[in-house]
Tab-separated table of N, CA and C and ligand atoms in Angstrom:
chain	number	residue	atom	x	y	z
A	1	MET	N	126.010	100.394	107.632
A	1	MET	CA	126.421	99.265	106.772
A	1	MET	C	125.707	99.371	105.415
A	2	GLU	N	126.465	99.151	104.380
A	2	GLU	CA	125.922	99.242	103.024
A	2	GLU	C	125.135	97.957	102.713
A	3	THR	N	123.878	98.103	102.315
A	3	THR	CA	123.044	96.943	101.979
A	3	THR	C	122.224	97.257	100.729
A	4	VAL	N	121.481	96.257	100.296
A	4	VAL	CA	120.571	96.450	99.166
A	4	VAL	C	119.549	97.546	99.497
A	5	PHE	N	119.201	97.686	100.776
A	5	PHE	CA	118.213	98.714	101.132
A	5	PHE	C	118.817	100.121	101.023
A	6	SER	N	120.124	100.263	101.326
A	6	SER	CA	120.770	101.575	101.121
A	6	SER	C	120.681	101.965	99.655
A	7	LYS	N	120.857	100.973	98.793
A	7	LYS	CA	120.809	101.245	97.347
A	7	LYS	C	119.399	101.626	96.923
A	8	ILE	N	118.395	101.023	97.535
A	8	ILE	CA	117.003	101.387	97.230
A	8	ILE	C	116.742	102.819	97.689
A	9	ILE	N	117.232	103.173	98.883
A	9	ILE	CA	117.049	104.551	99.386
A	9	ILE	C	117.654	105.552	98.402
A	10	ARG	N	118.824	105.214	97.866
A	10	ARG	CA	119.521	106.135	96.943
A	10	ARG	C	119.050	105.988	95.498
A	11	ARG	N	118.033	105.141	95.297
A	11	ARG	CA	117.462	104.898	93.948
A	11	ARG	C	118.509	104.305	92.995
A	12	GLU	N	119.456	103.552	93.551
A	12	GLU	CA	120.458	102.910	92.688
A	12	GLU	C	119.963	101.572	92.159
A	13	ILE	N	119.012	100.969	92.873
A	13	ILE	CA	118.321	99.804	92.325
A	13	ILE	C	116.821	100.055	92.460
A	14	PRO	N	116.048	99.484	91.531
A	14	PRO	CA	114.620	99.804	91.518
A	14	PRO	C	113.835	99.119	92.638
A	15	ALA	N	112.776	99.771	93.042
A	15	ALA	CA	111.828	99.182	93.996
A	15	ALA	C	110.511	99.914	93.786
A	16	THR	N	109.436	99.246	94.161
A	16	THR	CA	108.131	99.900	94.080
A	16	THR	C	107.877	100.587	95.414
A	17	ILE	N	108.143	101.884	95.424
A	17	ILE	CA	108.047	102.668	96.656
A	17	ILE	C	106.597	103.089	96.865
A	18	VAL	N	106.077	102.813	98.045
A	18	VAL	CA	104.677	103.155	98.322
A	18	VAL	C	104.548	104.330	99.294
A	19	TYR	N	105.631	104.656	99.986
A	19	TYR	CA	105.592	105.792	100.914
A	19	TYR	C	107.018	106.252	101.166
A	20	GLU	N	107.180	107.564	101.299
A	20	GLU	CA	108.505	108.091	101.655
A	20	GLU	C	108.342	109.387	102.423
A	21	ASP	N	109.181	109.584	103.416
A	21	ASP	CA	109.315	110.894	104.048
A	21	ASP	C	110.792	111.083	104.409
A	22	ASP	N	111.103	112.122	105.161
A	22	ASP	CA	112.511	112.427	105.444
A	22	ASP	C	113.223	111.302	106.194
A	23	LEU	N	112.469	110.564	106.993
A	23	LEU	CA	113.067	109.587	107.905
A	23	LEU	C	112.907	108.137	107.471
A	24	SER	N	111.974	107.890	106.555
A	24	SER	CA	111.626	106.487	106.278
A	24	SER	C	111.247	106.270	104.819
A	25	LEU	N	111.232	104.984	104.485
A	25	LEU	CA	110.853	104.575	103.131
A	25	LEU	C	110.062	103.278	103.255
A	26	ALA	N	109.053	103.107	102.425
A	26	ALA	CA	108.285	101.855	102.393
A	26	ALA	C	108.179	101.400	100.945
A	27	PHE	N	108.446	100.116	100.727
A	27	PHE	CA	108.422	99.589	99.354
A	27	PHE	C	107.971	98.135	99.382
A	28	LEU	N	107.499	97.666	98.217
A	28	LEU	CA	106.992	96.298	98.142
A	28	LEU	C	108.128	95.301	98.276
A	29	ASP	N	107.870	94.225	99.050
A	29	ASP	CA	108.847	93.143	99.143
A	29	ASP	C	108.920	92.426	97.793
A	30	ILE	N	110.123	92.133	97.361
A	30	ILE	CA	110.323	91.541	96.031
A	30	ILE	C	109.824	90.082	95.984
A	31	PHE	N	109.789	89.416	97.123
A	31	PHE	CA	109.244	88.047	97.210
A	31	PHE	C	108.092	88.030	98.217
A	32	PRO	N	106.929	88.562	97.808
A	32	PRO	CA	105.835	88.742	98.778
A	32	PRO	C	105.328	87.425	99.351
A	33	LYS	N	105.096	87.417	100.649
A	33	LYS	CA	104.562	86.230	101.334
A	33	LYS	C	103.087	86.404	101.654
A	34	ALA	N	102.500	87.492	101.180
A	34	ALA	CA	101.067	87.760	101.355
A	34	ALA	C	100.683	88.730	100.238
A	35	PRO	N	99.380	88.844	99.946
A	35	PRO	CA	98.956	89.769	98.877
A	35	PRO	C	99.471	91.190	99.101
A	36	VAL	N	99.503	91.621	100.352
A	36	VAL	CA	100.149	92.894	100.700
A	36	VAL	C	101.399	92.542	101.510
A	37	HIS	N	102.559	92.935	101.022
A	37	HIS	CA	103.802	92.702	101.764
A	37	HIS	C	104.727	93.882	101.494
A	38	VAL	N	104.772	94.769	102.456
A	38	VAL	CA	105.541	96.021	102.327
A	38	VAL	C	106.642	96.005	103.380
A	39	LEU	N	107.805	96.494	103.008
A	39	LEU	CA	108.907	96.666	103.954
A	39	LEU	C	108.992	98.146	104.314
A	40	ILE	N	109.042	98.422	105.590
A	40	ILE	CA	109.132	99.797	106.086
A	40	ILE	C	110.476	99.932	106.777
A	41	ILE	N	111.274	100.879	106.308
A	41	ILE	CA	112.643	100.995	106.832
A	41	ILE	C	112.954	102.441	107.238
A	42	PRO	N	113.827	102.595	108.237
A	42	PRO	CA	114.361	103.933	108.504
A	42	PRO	C	115.421	104.236	107.437
A	43	LYS	N	115.574	105.486	107.074
A	43	LYS	CA	116.664	105.824	106.144
A	43	LYS	C	118.016	105.701	106.861
A	44	LYS	N	118.002	105.930	108.147
A	44	LYS	CA	119.223	105.724	108.939
A	44	LYS	C	119.570	104.234	108.908
A	45	PRO	N	120.807	103.880	108.569
A	45	PRO	CA	121.155	102.460	108.426
A	45	PRO	C	121.411	101.758	109.759
A	46	ILE	N	120.348	101.515	110.497
A	46	ILE	CA	120.448	100.756	111.760
A	46	ILE	C	120.447	99.275	111.384
A	47	GLU	N	121.449	98.547	111.884
A	47	GLU	CA	121.647	97.168	111.417
A	47	GLU	C	120.487	96.232	111.779
A	48	SER	N	119.993	96.328	112.993
A	48	SER	CA	118.909	95.445	113.432
A	48	SER	C	118.254	96.054	114.658
A	49	LEU	N	117.206	95.412	115.128
A	49	LEU	CA	116.536	95.887	116.344
A	49	LEU	C	117.520	95.930	117.517
A	50	GLU	N	118.453	94.999	117.537
A	50	GLU	CA	119.458	94.943	118.598
A	50	GLU	C	120.394	96.145	118.565
A	51	HIS	N	120.465	96.832	117.446
A	51	HIS	CA	121.362	97.981	117.309
A	51	HIS	C	120.645	99.310	117.535
A	52	VAL	N	119.367	99.247	117.878
A	52	VAL	CA	118.624	100.475	118.158
A	52	VAL	C	119.139	101.081	119.462
A	53	GLN	N	119.474	102.356	119.415
A	53	GLN	CA	119.945	103.076	120.601
A	53	GLN	C	118.787	103.896	121.175
A	54	GLU	N	118.939	104.287	122.409
A	54	GLU	CA	117.916	105.112	123.061
A	54	GLU	C	117.528	106.317	122.195
A	55	GLU	N	118.542	106.928	121.575
A	55	GLU	CA	118.295	108.121	120.763
A	55	GLU	C	117.449	107.811	119.513
A	56	ASP	N	117.369	106.529	119.151
A	56	ASP	CA	116.599	106.134	117.964
A	56	ASP	C	115.121	105.916	118.273
A	57	LEU	N	114.742	105.923	119.545
A	57	LEU	CA	113.365	105.537	119.885
A	57	LEU	C	112.298	106.422	119.226
A	58	PRO	N	112.515	107.749	119.102
A	58	PRO	CA	111.521	108.537	118.354
A	58	PRO	C	111.398	108.069	116.898
A	59	LEU	N	112.511	107.657	116.314
A	59	LEU	CA	112.484	107.150	114.934
A	59	LEU	C	111.675	105.848	114.860
A	60	ILE	N	111.847	104.985	115.843
A	60	ILE	CA	111.093	103.728	115.880
A	60	ILE	C	109.598	104.024	116.010
A	61	ALA	N	109.268	104.978	116.860
A	61	ALA	CA	107.856	105.375	116.995
A	61	ALA	C	107.330	105.899	115.668
A	62	HIS	N	108.167	106.663	114.984
A	62	HIS	CA	107.767	107.192	113.680
A	62	HIS	C	107.470	106.064	112.698
A	63	LEU	N	108.286	105.013	112.732
A	63	LEU	CA	108.066	103.884	111.809
A	63	LEU	C	106.676	103.276	112.034
A	64	PHE	N	106.233	103.247	113.294
A	64	PHE	CA	104.898	102.703	113.557
A	64	PHE	C	103.800	103.635	113.061
A	65	SER	N	104.070	104.931	113.019
A	65	SER	CA	103.083	105.833	112.410
A	65	SER	C	103.040	105.599	110.904
A	66	VAL	N	104.182	105.251	110.334
A	66	VAL	CA	104.219	104.921	108.896
A	66	VAL	C	103.468	103.607	108.639
A	67	VAL	N	103.603	102.653	109.561
A	67	VAL	CA	102.837	101.400	109.442
A	67	VAL	C	101.358	101.719	109.245
A	68	LYS	N	100.830	102.591	110.087
A	68	LYS	CA	99.399	102.906	110.009
A	68	LYS	C	99.049	103.574	108.680
A	69	LYS	N	99.909	104.448	108.212
A	69	LYS	CA	99.665	105.111	106.912
A	69	LYS	C	99.660	104.084	105.785
A	70	VAL	N	100.669	103.210	105.783
A	70	VAL	CA	100.799	102.232	104.696
A	70	VAL	C	99.655	101.205	104.768
A	71	ALA	N	99.258	100.841	105.984
A	71	ALA	CA	98.132	99.901	106.133
A	71	ALA	C	96.863	100.513	105.534
A	72	ALA	N	96.643	101.783	105.777
A	72	ALA	CA	95.462	102.452	105.218
A	72	ALA	C	95.569	102.521	103.699
A	73	GLN	N	96.750	102.903	103.243
A	73	GLN	CA	96.990	103.091	101.804
A	73	GLN	C	96.843	101.781	101.024
A	74	THR	N	97.225	100.669	101.628
A	74	THR	CA	97.171	99.380	100.923
A	74	THR	C	95.872	98.623	101.216
A	75	GLY	N	94.986	99.238	101.988
A	75	GLY	CA	93.643	98.677	102.172
A	75	GLY	C	93.522	97.586	103.211
A	76	VAL	N	94.501	97.466	104.111
A	76	VAL	CA	94.429	96.399	105.111
A	76	VAL	C	94.181	96.921	106.531
A	77	ALA	N	94.009	98.238	106.649
A	77	ALA	CA	93.860	98.812	107.996
A	77	ALA	C	92.686	98.171	108.741
A	78	GLU	N	91.581	97.979	108.040
A	78	GLU	CA	90.392	97.425	108.718
A	78	GLU	C	90.415	95.915	108.773
A	79	SER	N	90.875	95.276	107.704
A	79	SER	CA	90.860	93.802	107.671
A	79	SER	C	91.920	93.213	108.602
A	80	GLY	N	92.979	93.957	108.822
A	80	GLY	CA	94.033	93.513	109.733
A	80	GLY	C	95.306	93.131	109.007
A	81	TYR	N	96.369	93.110	109.767
A	81	TYR	CA	97.679	92.842	109.175
A	81	TYR	C	98.643	92.393	110.259
A	82	ARG	N	99.789	91.929	109.815
A	82	ARG	CA	100.836	91.480	110.746
A	82	ARG	C	102.088	92.321	110.530
A	83	ILE	N	102.738	92.680	111.623
A	83	ILE	CA	104.053	93.329	111.558
A	83	ILE	C	105.071	92.330	112.082
A	84	ALA	N	106.126	92.096	111.302
A	84	ALA	CA	107.186	91.192	111.744
A	84	ALA	C	108.524	91.912	111.629
A	85	ILE	N	109.358	91.694	112.621
A	85	ILE	CA	110.734	92.214	112.584
A	85	ILE	C	111.652	91.034	112.864
A	86	ASN	N	112.373	90.608	111.860
A	86	ASN	CA	113.347	89.539	112.059
A	86	ASN	C	114.632	90.169	112.568
A	87	CYS	N	115.230	89.547	113.564
A	87	CYS	CA	116.422	90.137	114.178
A	87	CYS	C	117.527	89.097	114.282
A	88	GLY	N	118.608	89.340	113.572
A	88	GLY	CA	119.781	88.475	113.676
A	88	GLY	C	119.617	87.153	112.942
A	89	LYS	N	120.691	86.373	113.006
A	89	LYS	CA	120.789	85.137	112.213
A	89	LYS	C	119.650	84.156	112.509
A	90	GLU	N	119.478	83.824	113.771
A	90	GLU	CA	118.458	82.827	114.090
A	90	GLU	C	117.049	83.414	114.035
A	91	GLY	N	116.961	84.736	113.996
A	91	GLY	CA	115.666	85.386	113.784
A	91	GLY	C	115.269	85.421	112.320
A	92	GLY	N	116.182	84.976	111.458
A	92	GLY	CA	115.871	84.922	110.028
A	92	GLY	C	116.104	86.227	109.294
A	93	GLN	N	116.893	87.133	109.901
A	93	GLN	CA	117.161	88.413	109.238
A	93	GLN	C	118.213	88.214	108.160
A	94	GLU	N	117.838	88.572	106.927
A	94	GLU	CA	118.778	88.418	105.809
A	94	GLU	C	119.437	89.728	105.419
A	95	VAL	N	118.696	90.816	105.544
A	95	VAL	CA	119.249	92.122	105.161
A	95	VAL	C	119.569	92.904	106.438
A	96	PRO	N	120.856	93.236	106.659
A	96	PRO	CA	121.237	93.897	107.916
A	96	PRO	C	120.961	95.399	107.919
A	97	HIS	N	119.707	95.730	107.670
A	97	HIS	CA	119.210	97.117	107.777
A	97	HIS	C	117.804	96.949	108.348
A	98	LEU	N	117.597	97.485	109.553
A	98	LEU	CA	116.319	97.306	110.251
A	98	LEU	C	115.131	97.511	109.307
A	99	HIS	N	114.187	96.568	109.340
A	99	HIS	CA	112.973	96.704	108.521
A	99	HIS	C	111.798	96.029	109.192
A	100	LEU	N	110.631	96.627	108.983
A	100	LEU	CA	109.378	96.052	109.461
A	100	LEU	C	108.680	95.438	108.258
A	101	HIS	N	108.271	94.175	108.382
A	101	HIS	CA	107.435	93.559	107.353
A	101	HIS	C	105.977	93.871	107.703
A	102	LEU	N	105.250	94.463	106.773
A	102	LEU	CA	103.801	94.640	106.937
A	102	LEU	C	103.139	93.684	105.959
A	103	MET	N	102.406	92.696	106.496
A	103	MET	CA	101.779	91.671	105.644
A	103	MET	C	100.290	91.606	105.916
A	104	GLY	N	99.529	91.440	104.861
A	104	GLY	CA	98.086	91.319	105.016
A	104	GLY	C	97.433	91.003	103.681
A	105	GLY	N	96.116	91.156	103.660
A	105	GLY	CA	95.383	90.879	102.427
A	105	GLY	C	94.901	89.443	102.324
A	106	LYS	N	95.153	88.638	103.366
A	106	LYS	CA	94.606	87.282	103.473
A	106	LYS	C	94.635	86.891	104.946
A	107	GLN	N	93.986	85.790	105.258
A	107	GLN	CA	94.018	85.318	106.650
A	107	GLN	C	95.408	84.771	106.960
A	108	LEU	N	96.082	85.360	107.898
A	108	LEU	CA	97.432	84.888	108.258
A	108	LEU	C	97.342	83.998	109.500
B	201	AMP	P1	114.554	89.595	106.347
B	201	AMP	O1	114.649	88.131	106.108
B	201	AMP	O2	113.657	89.959	107.486
B	201	AMP	O3	115.898	90.263	106.401
B	201	AMP	O4	113.770	90.175	105.094
B	201	AMP	C1	114.411	90.691	103.973
B	201	AMP	C2	113.330	90.891	102.953
B	201	AMP	O5	113.822	91.730	101.939
B	201	AMP	C3	112.871	89.585	102.285
B	201	AMP	O6	111.472	89.409	102.494
B	201	AMP	C4	113.207	89.813	100.811
B	201	AMP	O7	112.236	89.268	99.956
B	201	AMP	C5	113.271	91.326	100.728
B	201	AMP	N1	114.119	91.858	99.678
B	201	AMP	C6	115.415	91.516	99.410
B	201	AMP	N2	115.886	92.234	98.376
B	201	AMP	C7	114.878	93.064	97.996
B	201	AMP	C8	114.730	94.050	96.985
B	201	AMP	N3	115.740	94.347	96.140
B	201	AMP	N4	113.554	94.695	96.878
B	201	AMP	C9	112.538	94.413	97.713
B	201	AMP	N5	112.603	93.492	98.691
B	201	AMP	C10	113.756	92.821	98.826
């Protein structure tokens, strides 16, 4: 599904990218809810956690390795951070492209 995040992956709209590899991208949330608020996404356009297939599980594991890299890079690895995944309408998901919110830099 085409979303604002697909456009960020293709560099069609700007974002502050903090990490990228073949499978994933991490960039600053445009409306941060904490001093550190990074979105970590697979480049594969998986709509939500509910749309993850068995074959995607290595990719999901990879995203968590990216979490650790980005947490270290943004200085919250030791102080701590929160990972949130909103799923579907009542879960508060607005962008239908799976993403992990990494938030930290204050007491949550
Ligand atoms: P969710 O509600 O879990 O779908 O979260 C979507 C997140 O994407 C929100 O925190 C938005 O602030 C963020 N967001 C939407 N558009 C952009 C954008 N162009 N660049 C960076 N973050 C965005």
